[in-house]
Amino acid sequence: QRLGAGTTMSNARTTPSAKFAVNSGSTAVDNDALKLYTDLKDEIFNDETKTLAYWRLKNDKIEDALTDFCFWEEPTDADEALQQTLALFENLNQSLAYQEEKNDNFPFFNKPFFVNQNQIPIVIGGKPASPPKSISEMLVKILADNCSSVYTVSRSKVSSERLVHFETQGLDEIDGIQHFSEIFSRISDTYHPPKSENKTHALFFTLGSHRGQNAFRRNLQSAHNLALALQNSKDFKWTQLVVTGTDATLPSDHMDENVICSDGTMLTIPSYKICEYNFMYAMSKLGQFLILAEAVATLTENISLPVEYMAFLEQKISRIWANVIEAGDNVMYKIEKENDEAYISMKELDTISTRFTKDILPLLKDNFRIASDISICFTPLHAKPWSEACITQKSPKCYILEQILRRLKNAVSIQQAARYHLTE
């Protein structure tokens, strides 16, 4: 069933800026944030190589969202900066989504997407929220708008009349297997629909961290816990597992995409991909994919991967675990260790990415998918560290604006990223 009109963003522009004081003494002449915005916009428009940011900033709603922000009072601490940044993201995401819906230039914004009415979705790492601020929260909204039953699982304590939410801690810790198993048991024993409905479950695994203490190990641990819990939960019936992907796992030599706009302008969309600055994050996300692919291949009766592919998964999962543990919280690529046989080089990680995507993933497509084409999104994952960093700057607003404008070159709305979980 194709998603209905109820999932589109409202055409009316909200104004979160009403929540914050406007600096009445500031004018366009002395507004540092507006000067920065104008300078960066000119830089983007005058650059010989036009990126997606050029197309984005030609949209009035997006420009309004960013220029309104320029006239808010400067935040005085990190908490105030966080609230302002989240409000800006809310307005910006709505504007990005509206532009995506109305565009006729980019086919990747118009992929058909479906909700299978024979499956009951379980969003792991998501919760109901109004308005949605993250990809997982937007996914929950879309599913709730189109399904009679939805389950969500996260550490947050929330209540909802529309769906069933499980509050649980530690899904990415060593004892997380137990937490997953308890949830599956409760669903099977209490909430599972009558057999006459002939329904099963679809799992949406959205857990993933790119910073924080033990972020990369926790990425692997959460996938490992889910895999073992599915193996142990014999009475829990599921037929599909969808994992939130990231373009950060694309090979380091992945080519940028070129698109011609309706006005004849050639745009280059820079590819987010494996690089030295996101190396361990990319490795840990690829580790998630491999761990869960191995579980699906093992647990699904209609799938039989060739022995060489199962051996590939087992070997690379083991190597990724060892490298992630050794790296700790250091995300950087260590070029000086390229000749160390125990170290996964960038060339090897590229090979893992390519072989998994081209050879293994297509064989699992009926039961396992990666939500692809997700590059940069403006969510709390960015808002929190940016808010903490901006307070040390002369102008916190200028810092936030620059972070956003530098990333518009390949950014997508949280609505678009959520829909990628539902594409065929």
CSV table of C-alpha atoms in Angstrom, one decimal:
chain,number,residue,atom,x,y,z
A,1,GLN,CA,0.0,0.0,0.0
A,2,ARG,CA,1.4,3.3,-1.0
A,3,LEU,CA,1.7,5.9,1.7
A,4,GLY,CA,-1.3,8.3,1.7
A,5,ALA,CA,-1.5,12.0,1.7
A,6,GLY,CA,-1.5,11.9,5.5
A,7,THR,CA,2.2,11.5,5.5
A,8,THR,CA,3.1,14.7,3.7
A,9,MET,CA,4.4,17.7,5.6
A,10,SER,CA,2.0,20.5,6.0
A,11,ASN,CA,2.3,23.2,3.4
A,12,ALA,CA,1.9,25.9,6.0
A,13,ARG,CA,5.2,27.1,7.5
A,14,THR,CA,5.4,26.9,11.2
A,15,THR,CA,7.5,29.5,13.0
A,16,PRO,CA,9.4,28.1,16.0
A,17,SER,CA,11.1,31.4,16.3
A,18,ALA,CA,8.0,32.6,18.2
A,19,LYS,CA,9.4,30.7,21.1
A,20,PHE,CA,12.5,32.9,21.3
A,21,ALA,CA,13.1,36.5,21.8
A,22,VAL,CA,14.0,38.5,18.7
A,23,ASN,CA,16.9,41.0,19.1
A,24,SER,CA,14.9,44.2,18.4
A,25,GLY,CA,18.1,46.2,18.4
A,26,SER,CA,19.6,44.2,15.5
A,27,THR,CA,19.3,45.4,11.9
A,28,ALA,CA,20.4,43.8,8.7
A,29,VAL,CA,23.3,46.2,8.7
A,30,ASP,CA,24.8,45.1,12.0
A,31,ASN,CA,23.7,41.5,12.2
A,32,ASP,CA,26.8,39.3,12.2
A,33,ALA,CA,24.8,36.1,11.6
A,34,LEU,CA,23.0,37.6,8.6
A,35,LYS,CA,26.3,38.8,7.2
A,36,LEU,CA,27.7,35.3,7.5
A,37,TYR,CA,24.6,33.8,5.9
A,38,THR,CA,24.9,36.2,3.0
A,39,ASP,CA,28.6,35.6,2.5
A,40,LEU,CA,28.2,31.8,2.6
A,41,LYS,CA,25.2,31.9,0.3
A,42,ASP,CA,27.2,34.1,-2.2
A,43,GLU,CA,30.1,31.6,-1.9
A,44,ILE,CA,27.8,28.7,-2.8
A,45,PHE,CA,26.1,30.6,-5.6
A,46,ASN,CA,29.4,31.8,-7.1
A,47,ASP,CA,31.2,28.5,-6.9
A,48,GLU,CA,32.0,27.1,-10.3
A,49,THR,CA,30.9,23.6,-9.0
A,50,LYS,CA,27.2,23.9,-7.9
A,51,THR,CA,26.1,21.5,-5.2
A,52,LEU,CA,22.7,20.6,-3.8
A,53,ALA,CA,23.1,23.6,-1.5
A,54,TYR,CA,22.7,25.9,-4.5
A,55,TRP,CA,19.2,24.3,-5.2
A,56,ARG,CA,18.3,24.3,-1.5
A,57,LEU,CA,19.0,28.0,-1.0
A,58,LYS,CA,16.9,29.0,-4.0
A,59,ASN,CA,13.9,28.0,-2.0
A,60,ASP,CA,12.1,30.8,-0.1
A,61,LYS,CA,11.0,28.6,2.8
A,62,ILE,CA,14.5,27.4,3.5
A,63,GLU,CA,15.9,30.9,3.2
A,64,ASP,CA,13.2,32.2,5.6
A,65,ALA,CA,14.0,29.5,8.2
A,66,LEU,CA,17.7,30.4,8.1
A,67,THR,CA,17.4,34.2,8.0
A,68,ASP,CA,14.7,34.2,10.8
A,69,PHE,CA,17.3,32.5,13.0
A,70,CYS,CA,19.7,35.3,12.4
A,71,PHE,CA,17.5,37.7,14.3
A,72,TRP,CA,17.0,35.6,17.4
A,73,GLU,CA,18.9,36.7,20.6
A,74,GLU,CA,22.3,35.0,21.0
A,75,PRO,CA,21.9,32.1,23.4
A,76,THR,CA,23.7,32.5,26.8
A,77,ASP,CA,24.4,28.9,27.6
A,78,ALA,CA,24.4,25.4,26.0
A,79,ASP,CA,20.8,24.5,27.1
A,80,GLU,CA,19.4,27.7,25.5
A,81,ALA,CA,21.5,27.0,22.4
A,82,LEU,CA,20.2,23.5,22.2
A,83,GLN,CA,16.6,24.6,22.3
A,84,GLN,CA,17.2,27.2,19.6
A,85,THR,CA,19.0,24.8,17.4
A,86,LEU,CA,16.2,22.2,17.7
A,87,ALA,CA,13.6,24.8,16.9
A,88,LEU,CA,15.6,25.8,13.8
A,89,PHE,CA,16.0,22.2,12.8
A,90,GLU,CA,12.2,21.7,13.1
A,91,ASN,CA,11.5,24.6,10.8
A,92,LEU,CA,14.3,23.7,8.4
A,93,ASN,CA,13.3,20.0,8.2
A,94,GLN,CA,9.7,21.0,7.2
A,95,SER,CA,11.1,23.4,4.6
A,96,LEU,CA,13.5,20.7,3.2
A,97,ALA,CA,10.7,18.2,3.0
A,98,TYR,CA,8.3,20.6,1.3
A,99,GLN,CA,11.0,21.3,-1.4
A,100,GLU,CA,11.7,17.6,-1.8
A,101,GLU,CA,8.0,16.8,-2.3
A,102,LYS,CA,7.6,19.6,-5.0
A,103,ASN,CA,10.8,18.9,-6.9
A,104,ASP,CA,11.0,17.4,-10.4
A,105,ASN,CA,14.8,17.3,-10.6
A,106,PHE,CA,15.9,14.4,-8.4
A,107,PRO,CA,14.4,11.0,-8.8
A,108,PHE,CA,15.9,9.8,-5.5
A,109,PHE,CA,13.4,12.1,-3.7
A,110,ASN,CA,10.5,10.4,-5.5
A,111,LYS,CA,11.1,6.7,-5.0
A,112,PRO,CA,7.9,4.7,-4.5
A,113,PHE,CA,7.5,3.7,-0.9
A,114,PHE,CA,5.1,1.2,0.7
A,115,VAL,CA,3.8,0.0,4.0
A,116,ASN,CA,3.0,-3.8,4.0
A,117,GLN,CA,-0.3,-4.2,5.7
A,118,ASN,CA,0.5,-7.8,6.5
A,119,GLN,CA,3.3,-6.8,8.8
A,120,ILE,CA,3.2,-5.2,12.2
A,121,PRO,CA,6.2,-2.8,12.5
A,122,ILE,CA,8.5,-2.6,15.5
A,123,VAL,CA,10.8,0.4,15.5
A,124,ILE,CA,13.8,-0.3,17.7
A,125,GLY,CA,15.3,3.0,18.8
A,126,GLY,CA,12.2,5.0,18.0
A,127,LYS,CA,9.4,6.6,19.9
A,128,PRO,CA,6.3,8.7,19.3
A,129,ALA,CA,7.0,12.4,19.3
A,130,SER,CA,5.2,15.5,18.3
A,131,PRO,CA,6.7,17.0,16.3
A,132,PRO,CA,9.2,14.3,15.2
A,133,LYS,CA,12.8,15.5,15.7
A,134,SER,CA,14.8,12.5,14.5
A,135,ILE,CA,14.7,10.0,11.6
A,136,SER,CA,13.3,7.3,13.9
A,137,GLU,CA,10.6,9.5,15.3
A,138,MET,CA,9.5,10.5,11.8
A,139,LEU,CA,9.5,6.8,10.8
A,140,VAL,CA,7.2,6.1,13.8
A,141,LYS,CA,4.9,8.9,12.7
A,142,ILE,CA,4.7,7.6,9.1
A,143,LEU,CA,4.0,4.1,10.2
A,144,ALA,CA,1.5,5.1,12.8
A,145,ASP,CA,-0.4,7.1,10.2
A,146,ASN,CA,-0.6,4.0,8.0
A,147,CYS,CA,-0.8,1.0,10.3
A,148,SER,CA,-3.4,-0.2,12.8
A,149,SER,CA,-0.6,-1.4,15.1
A,150,VAL,CA,2.9,-0.2,15.8
A,151,TYR,CA,5.4,-1.1,18.5
A,152,THR,CA,8.3,1.2,19.5
A,153,VAL,CA,11.3,0.5,21.7
A,154,SER,CA,13.6,3.1,23.3
A,155,ARG,CA,15.1,4.2,26.5
A,156,SER,CA,12.5,7.1,26.7
A,157,LYS,CA,9.4,6.9,28.9
A,158,VAL,CA,6.5,8.0,26.8
A,159,SER,CA,2.8,7.3,26.6
A,160,SER,CA,0.7,7.0,23.5
A,161,GLU,CA,-2.9,6.1,22.7
A,162,ARG,CA,-1.9,5.2,19.1
A,163,LEU,CA,0.8,2.6,19.7
A,164,VAL,CA,2.5,0.4,22.2
A,165,HIS,CA,5.9,1.7,23.5
A,166,PHE,CA,8.4,-0.4,25.4
A,167,GLU,CA,10.8,1.6,27.7
A,168,THR,CA,14.0,-0.3,28.2
A,169,GLN,CA,17.7,0.6,28.9
A,170,GLY,CA,20.8,-1.1,27.8
A,171,LEU,CA,20.0,-2.5,24.3
A,172,ASP,CA,23.6,-1.6,23.3
A,173,GLU,CA,25.2,-3.0,26.5
A,174,ILE,CA,26.5,-6.6,27.1
A,175,ASP,CA,23.3,-7.7,28.8
A,176,GLY,CA,21.1,-6.2,26.1
A,177,ILE,CA,20.2,-9.6,24.7
A,178,GLN,CA,18.0,-10.1,27.7
A,179,HIS,CA,16.2,-6.8,27.1
A,180,PHE,CA,15.5,-7.7,23.5
A,181,SER,CA,14.3,-11.2,24.4
A,182,GLU,CA,11.9,-9.8,27.0
A,183,ILE,CA,10.3,-7.4,24.6
A,184,PHE,CA,9.9,-10.1,21.9
A,185,SER,CA,8.4,-12.4,24.6
A,186,ARG,CA,5.9,-9.8,25.7
A,187,ILE,CA,4.9,-9.1,22.1
A,188,SER,CA,4.4,-12.8,21.4
A,189,ASP,CA,2.5,-13.5,24.6
A,190,THR,CA,0.4,-10.3,25.0
A,191,TYR,CA,0.2,-8.2,21.9
A,192,HIS,CA,0.6,-10.6,19.0
A,193,PRO,CA,-2.6,-10.6,16.9
A,194,PRO,CA,-4.8,-13.6,16.5
A,195,LYS,CA,-3.5,-16.2,14.1
A,196,SER,CA,-6.6,-15.6,12.0
A,197,GLU,CA,-5.1,-12.2,11.0
A,198,ASN,CA,-2.2,-14.0,9.4
A,199,LYS,CA,0.3,-11.2,10.2
A,200,THR,CA,3.9,-11.2,11.2
A,201,HIS,CA,6.4,-8.5,12.3
A,202,ALA,CA,8.8,-6.2,10.5
A,203,LEU,CA,11.7,-4.9,12.5
A,204,PHE,CA,13.2,-1.5,11.9
A,205,PHE,CA,16.6,-1.2,13.6
A,206,THR,CA,17.5,2.5,13.9
A,207,LEU,CA,20.1,2.3,16.7
A,208,GLY,CA,23.4,3.9,15.8
A,209,SER,CA,25.9,6.4,17.3
A,210,HIS,CA,28.7,8.4,15.7
A,211,ARG,CA,30.1,10.0,18.8
A,212,GLY,CA,30.1,9.5,22.6
A,213,GLN,CA,31.6,7.0,25.0
A,214,ASN,CA,32.2,3.6,23.3
A,215,ALA,CA,29.9,4.7,20.4
A,216,PHE,CA,31.4,2.3,17.9
A,217,ARG,CA,31.5,-0.7,20.3
A,218,ARG,CA,27.9,0.1,21.2
A,219,ASN,CA,26.9,0.0,17.5
A,220,LEU,CA,28.2,-3.5,17.2
A,221,GLN,CA,26.9,-4.6,20.6
A,222,SER,CA,23.3,-3.6,19.8
A,223,ALA,CA,23.3,-5.5,16.5
A,224,HIS,CA,24.9,-8.5,18.2
A,225,ASN,CA,22.2,-8.4,21.0
A,226,LEU,CA,19.4,-8.3,18.5
A,227,ALA,CA,20.8,-11.1,16.4
A,228,LEU,CA,21.1,-13.4,19.5
A,229,ALA,CA,17.7,-12.4,20.8
A,230,LEU,CA,16.1,-13.3,17.5
A,231,GLN,CA,17.9,-16.7,17.6
A,232,ASN,CA,16.6,-17.3,21.1
A,233,SER,CA,13.0,-16.1,20.6
A,234,LYS,CA,11.5,-19.1,18.8
A,235,ASP,CA,7.9,-18.0,19.3
A,236,PHE,CA,8.5,-14.5,17.9
A,237,LYS,CA,7.5,-14.4,14.3
A,238,TRP,CA,9.1,-11.9,11.9
A,239,THR,CA,9.7,-11.8,8.2
A,240,GLN,CA,11.6,-8.6,7.6
A,241,LEU,CA,14.5,-6.6,9.1
A,242,VAL,CA,15.3,-3.1,7.9
A,243,VAL,CA,18.4,-1.3,9.2
A,244,THR,CA,19.0,2.5,9.1
A,245,GLY,CA,21.9,3.0,6.7
A,246,THR,CA,24.3,5.8,6.1
A,247,ASP,CA,26.2,7.0,3.1
A,248,ALA,CA,29.3,7.0,5.4
A,249,THR,CA,29.6,3.2,4.5
A,250,LEU,CA,30.0,3.8,0.8
A,251,PRO,CA,33.5,3.0,-0.6
A,252,SER,CA,36.0,5.8,-0.3
A,253,ASP,CA,36.2,6.0,-4.1
A,254,HIS,CA,32.4,6.3,-4.6
A,255,MET,CA,31.7,8.9,-7.3
A,256,ASP,CA,29.8,12.1,-6.7
A,257,GLU,CA,26.4,12.3,-8.4
A,258,ASN,CA,25.7,14.9,-11.1
A,259,VAL,CA,22.1,16.1,-11.8
A,260,ILE,CA,20.8,18.6,-14.3
A,261,CYS,CA,18.2,21.0,-12.8
A,262,SER,CA,15.1,22.1,-14.7
A,263,ASP,CA,16.9,25.5,-15.3
A,264,GLY,CA,19.8,23.7,-17.0
A,265,THR,CA,22.2,24.1,-14.0
A,266,MET,CA,24.5,21.1,-13.5
A,267,LEU,CA,24.6,20.2,-9.8
A,268,THR,CA,27.2,17.9,-8.2
A,269,ILE,CA,26.0,16.1,-5.0
A,270,PRO,CA,29.2,15.3,-3.0
A,271,SER,CA,29.1,11.8,-1.7
A,272,TYR,CA,29.4,11.1,2.0
A,273,LYS,CA,31.6,8.0,2.1
A,274,ILE,CA,34.3,6.2,4.0
A,275,CYS,CA,37.1,8.6,4.8
A,276,GLU,CA,39.8,9.1,7.4
A,277,TYR,CA,37.6,11.4,9.5
A,278,ASN,CA,34.7,8.9,9.9
A,279,PHE,CA,36.6,5.7,9.6
A,280,MET,CA,35.6,3.8,12.7
A,281,TYR,CA,32.0,5.0,12.6
A,282,ALA,CA,31.7,3.7,9.0
A,283,MET,CA,33.4,0.4,10.1
A,284,SER,CA,31.0,0.0,13.1
A,285,LYS,CA,27.9,0.6,10.8
A,286,LEU,CA,29.2,-1.9,8.3
A,287,GLY,CA,29.7,-4.2,11.3
A,288,GLN,CA,26.0,-3.8,12.1
A,289,PHE,CA,25.0,-4.7,8.6
A,290,LEU,CA,27.2,-7.8,8.5
A,291,ILE,CA,26.1,-9.1,12.0
A,292,LEU,CA,22.4,-8.7,11.2
A,293,ALA,CA,22.8,-10.1,7.6
A,294,GLU,CA,24.4,-13.2,9.1
A,295,ALA,CA,21.5,-13.6,11.5
A,296,VAL,CA,18.9,-13.2,8.8
A,297,ALA,CA,20.8,-15.7,6.6
A,298,THR,CA,21.0,-18.2,9.5
A,299,LEU,CA,17.4,-17.8,10.8
A,300,THR,CA,15.4,-17.4,7.6
A,301,GLU,CA,14.3,-20.8,6.1
A,302,ASN,CA,14.0,-19.6,2.5
A,303,ILE,CA,17.6,-18.1,2.4
A,304,SER,CA,20.7,-20.1,1.8
A,305,LEU,CA,23.8,-18.1,1.3
A,306,PRO,CA,26.8,-19.7,-0.4
A,307,VAL,CA,29.3,-21.1,2.0
A,308,GLU,CA,31.9,-18.6,0.9
A,309,TYR,CA,29.6,-15.7,1.7
A,310,MET,CA,28.9,-17.0,5.2
A,311,ALA,CA,32.6,-17.5,5.8
A,312,PHE,CA,33.2,-13.9,4.5
A,313,LEU,CA,30.6,-12.6,7.0
A,314,GLU,CA,32.1,-14.5,9.9
A,315,GLN,CA,35.7,-13.5,9.2
A,316,LYS,CA,34.9,-9.8,8.7
A,317,ILE,CA,32.7,-9.6,11.7
A,318,SER,CA,35.5,-10.9,13.8
A,319,ARG,CA,38.0,-8.5,12.4
A,320,ILE,CA,35.7,-5.5,12.8
A,321,TRP,CA,35.0,-6.4,16.4
A,322,ALA,CA,38.8,-6.5,17.1
A,323,ASN,CA,39.5,-3.2,15.4
A,324,VAL,CA,36.6,-1.4,17.0
A,325,ILE,CA,37.6,-2.5,20.5
A,326,GLU,CA,41.2,-1.4,19.9
A,327,ALA,CA,40.2,2.0,18.5
A,328,GLY,CA,38.1,2.9,21.5
A,329,ASP,CA,36.6,6.3,20.9
A,330,ASN,CA,39.1,7.3,18.2
A,331,VAL,CA,37.2,7.7,14.9
A,332,MET,CA,40.2,8.5,12.8
A,333,TYR,CA,41.9,6.2,10.2
A,334,LYS,CA,45.5,5.3,11.2
A,335,ILE,CA,47.4,5.3,7.9
A,336,GLU,CA,50.6,4.3,9.8
A,337,LYS,CA,49.0,0.9,10.6
A,338,GLU,CA,48.1,0.0,7.0
A,339,ASN,CA,50.8,-2.7,6.9
A,340,ASP,CA,49.6,-4.3,10.1
A,341,GLU,CA,47.7,-7.5,9.2
A,342,ALA,CA,45.4,-7.2,12.2
A,343,TYR,CA,44.4,-3.7,11.1
A,344,ILE,CA,41.6,-3.1,8.6
A,345,SER,CA,42.9,-0.7,6.0
A,346,MET,CA,40.7,1.7,4.1
A,347,LYS,CA,41.2,-0.6,1.0
A,348,GLU,CA,39.9,-3.6,3.0
A,349,LEU,CA,36.9,-1.6,4.4
A,350,ASP,CA,36.1,-0.5,0.8
A,351,THR,CA,36.2,-4.2,-0.3
A,352,ILE,CA,33.9,-5.2,2.6
A,353,SER,CA,31.4,-2.4,1.7
A,354,THR,CA,31.4,-3.3,-2.0
A,355,ARG,CA,31.2,-7.1,-1.6
A,356,PHE,CA,28.4,-6.9,1.0
A,357,THR,CA,26.4,-4.4,-1.1
A,358,LYS,CA,26.8,-6.1,-4.5
A,359,ASP,CA,27.1,-9.8,-3.7
A,360,ILE,CA,25.4,-10.5,-0.4
A,361,LEU,CA,22.6,-7.9,0.2
A,362,PRO,CA,20.7,-8.8,-3.1
A,363,LEU,CA,20.4,-12.4,-1.9
A,364,LEU,CA,18.7,-11.3,1.3
A,365,LYS,CA,16.4,-8.7,-0.2
A,366,ASP,CA,13.1,-10.4,0.6
A,367,ASN,CA,13.9,-10.4,4.4
A,368,PHE,CA,16.7,-7.9,4.9
A,369,ARG,CA,17.2,-4.3,3.7
A,370,ILE,CA,19.4,-1.3,4.4
A,371,ALA,CA,17.7,2.1,4.3
A,372,SER,CA,20.1,3.7,1.8
A,373,ASP,CA,20.8,7.2,0.4
A,374,ILE,CA,20.9,8.8,3.9
A,375,SER,CA,23.7,11.4,4.1
A,376,ILE,CA,23.3,14.3,6.4
A,377,CYS,CA,20.2,15.0,8.4
A,378,PHE,CA,19.5,17.8,10.9
A,379,THR,CA,18.6,15.9,14.1
A,380,PRO,CA,19.3,16.0,17.9
A,381,LEU,CA,22.5,13.9,17.1
A,382,HIS,CA,24.0,17.1,15.6
A,383,ALA,CA,22.1,19.7,17.7
A,384,LYS,CA,23.6,18.6,21.0
A,385,PRO,CA,27.4,18.7,20.2
A,386,TRP,CA,26.9,21.8,18.1
A,387,SER,CA,25.1,23.6,20.9
A,388,GLU,CA,27.9,22.7,23.3
A,389,ALA,CA,30.6,23.9,20.9
A,390,CYS,CA,28.9,27.1,19.8
A,391,ILE,CA,28.9,28.6,23.3
A,392,THR,CA,32.7,28.9,23.2
A,393,GLN,CA,32.4,31.0,20.0
A,394,LYS,CA,32.1,34.8,19.7
A,395,SER,CA,28.7,34.3,18.0
A,396,PRO,CA,27.0,31.0,18.8
A,397,LYS,CA,24.4,31.7,16.0
A,398,CYS,CA,27.2,32.1,13.4
A,399,TYR,CA,28.7,28.8,14.5
A,400,ILE,CA,25.3,27.0,14.1
A,401,LEU,CA,24.6,28.6,10.8
A,402,GLU,CA,27.9,27.7,9.3
A,403,GLN,CA,27.5,24.1,10.4
A,404,ILE,CA,24.2,23.9,8.5
A,405,LEU,CA,25.2,25.8,5.4
A,406,ARG,CA,28.4,23.7,4.9
A,407,ARG,CA,26.2,20.5,5.0
A,408,LEU,CA,23.4,21.6,2.7
A,409,LYS,CA,25.5,20.2,-0.2
A,410,ASN,CA,24.1,16.7,0.4
A,411,ALA,CA,21.5,17.1,3.2
A,412,VAL,CA,18.1,15.5,3.2
A,413,SER,CA,15.1,16.0,5.4
A,414,ILE,CA,14.2,13.6,8.2
A,415,GLN,CA,11.0,12.8,6.4
A,416,GLN,CA,12.9,11.7,3.3
A,417,ALA,CA,15.3,9.7,5.4
A,418,ALA,CA,12.4,8.0,7.1
A,419,ARG,CA,10.8,7.1,3.8
A,420,TYR,CA,13.9,5.5,2.6
A,421,HIS,CA,13.2,2.7,5.1
A,422,LEU,CA,10.0,1.9,3.2
A,423,THR,CA,11.3,1.9,-0.4
A,424,GLU,CA,11.4,-1.3,-2.4
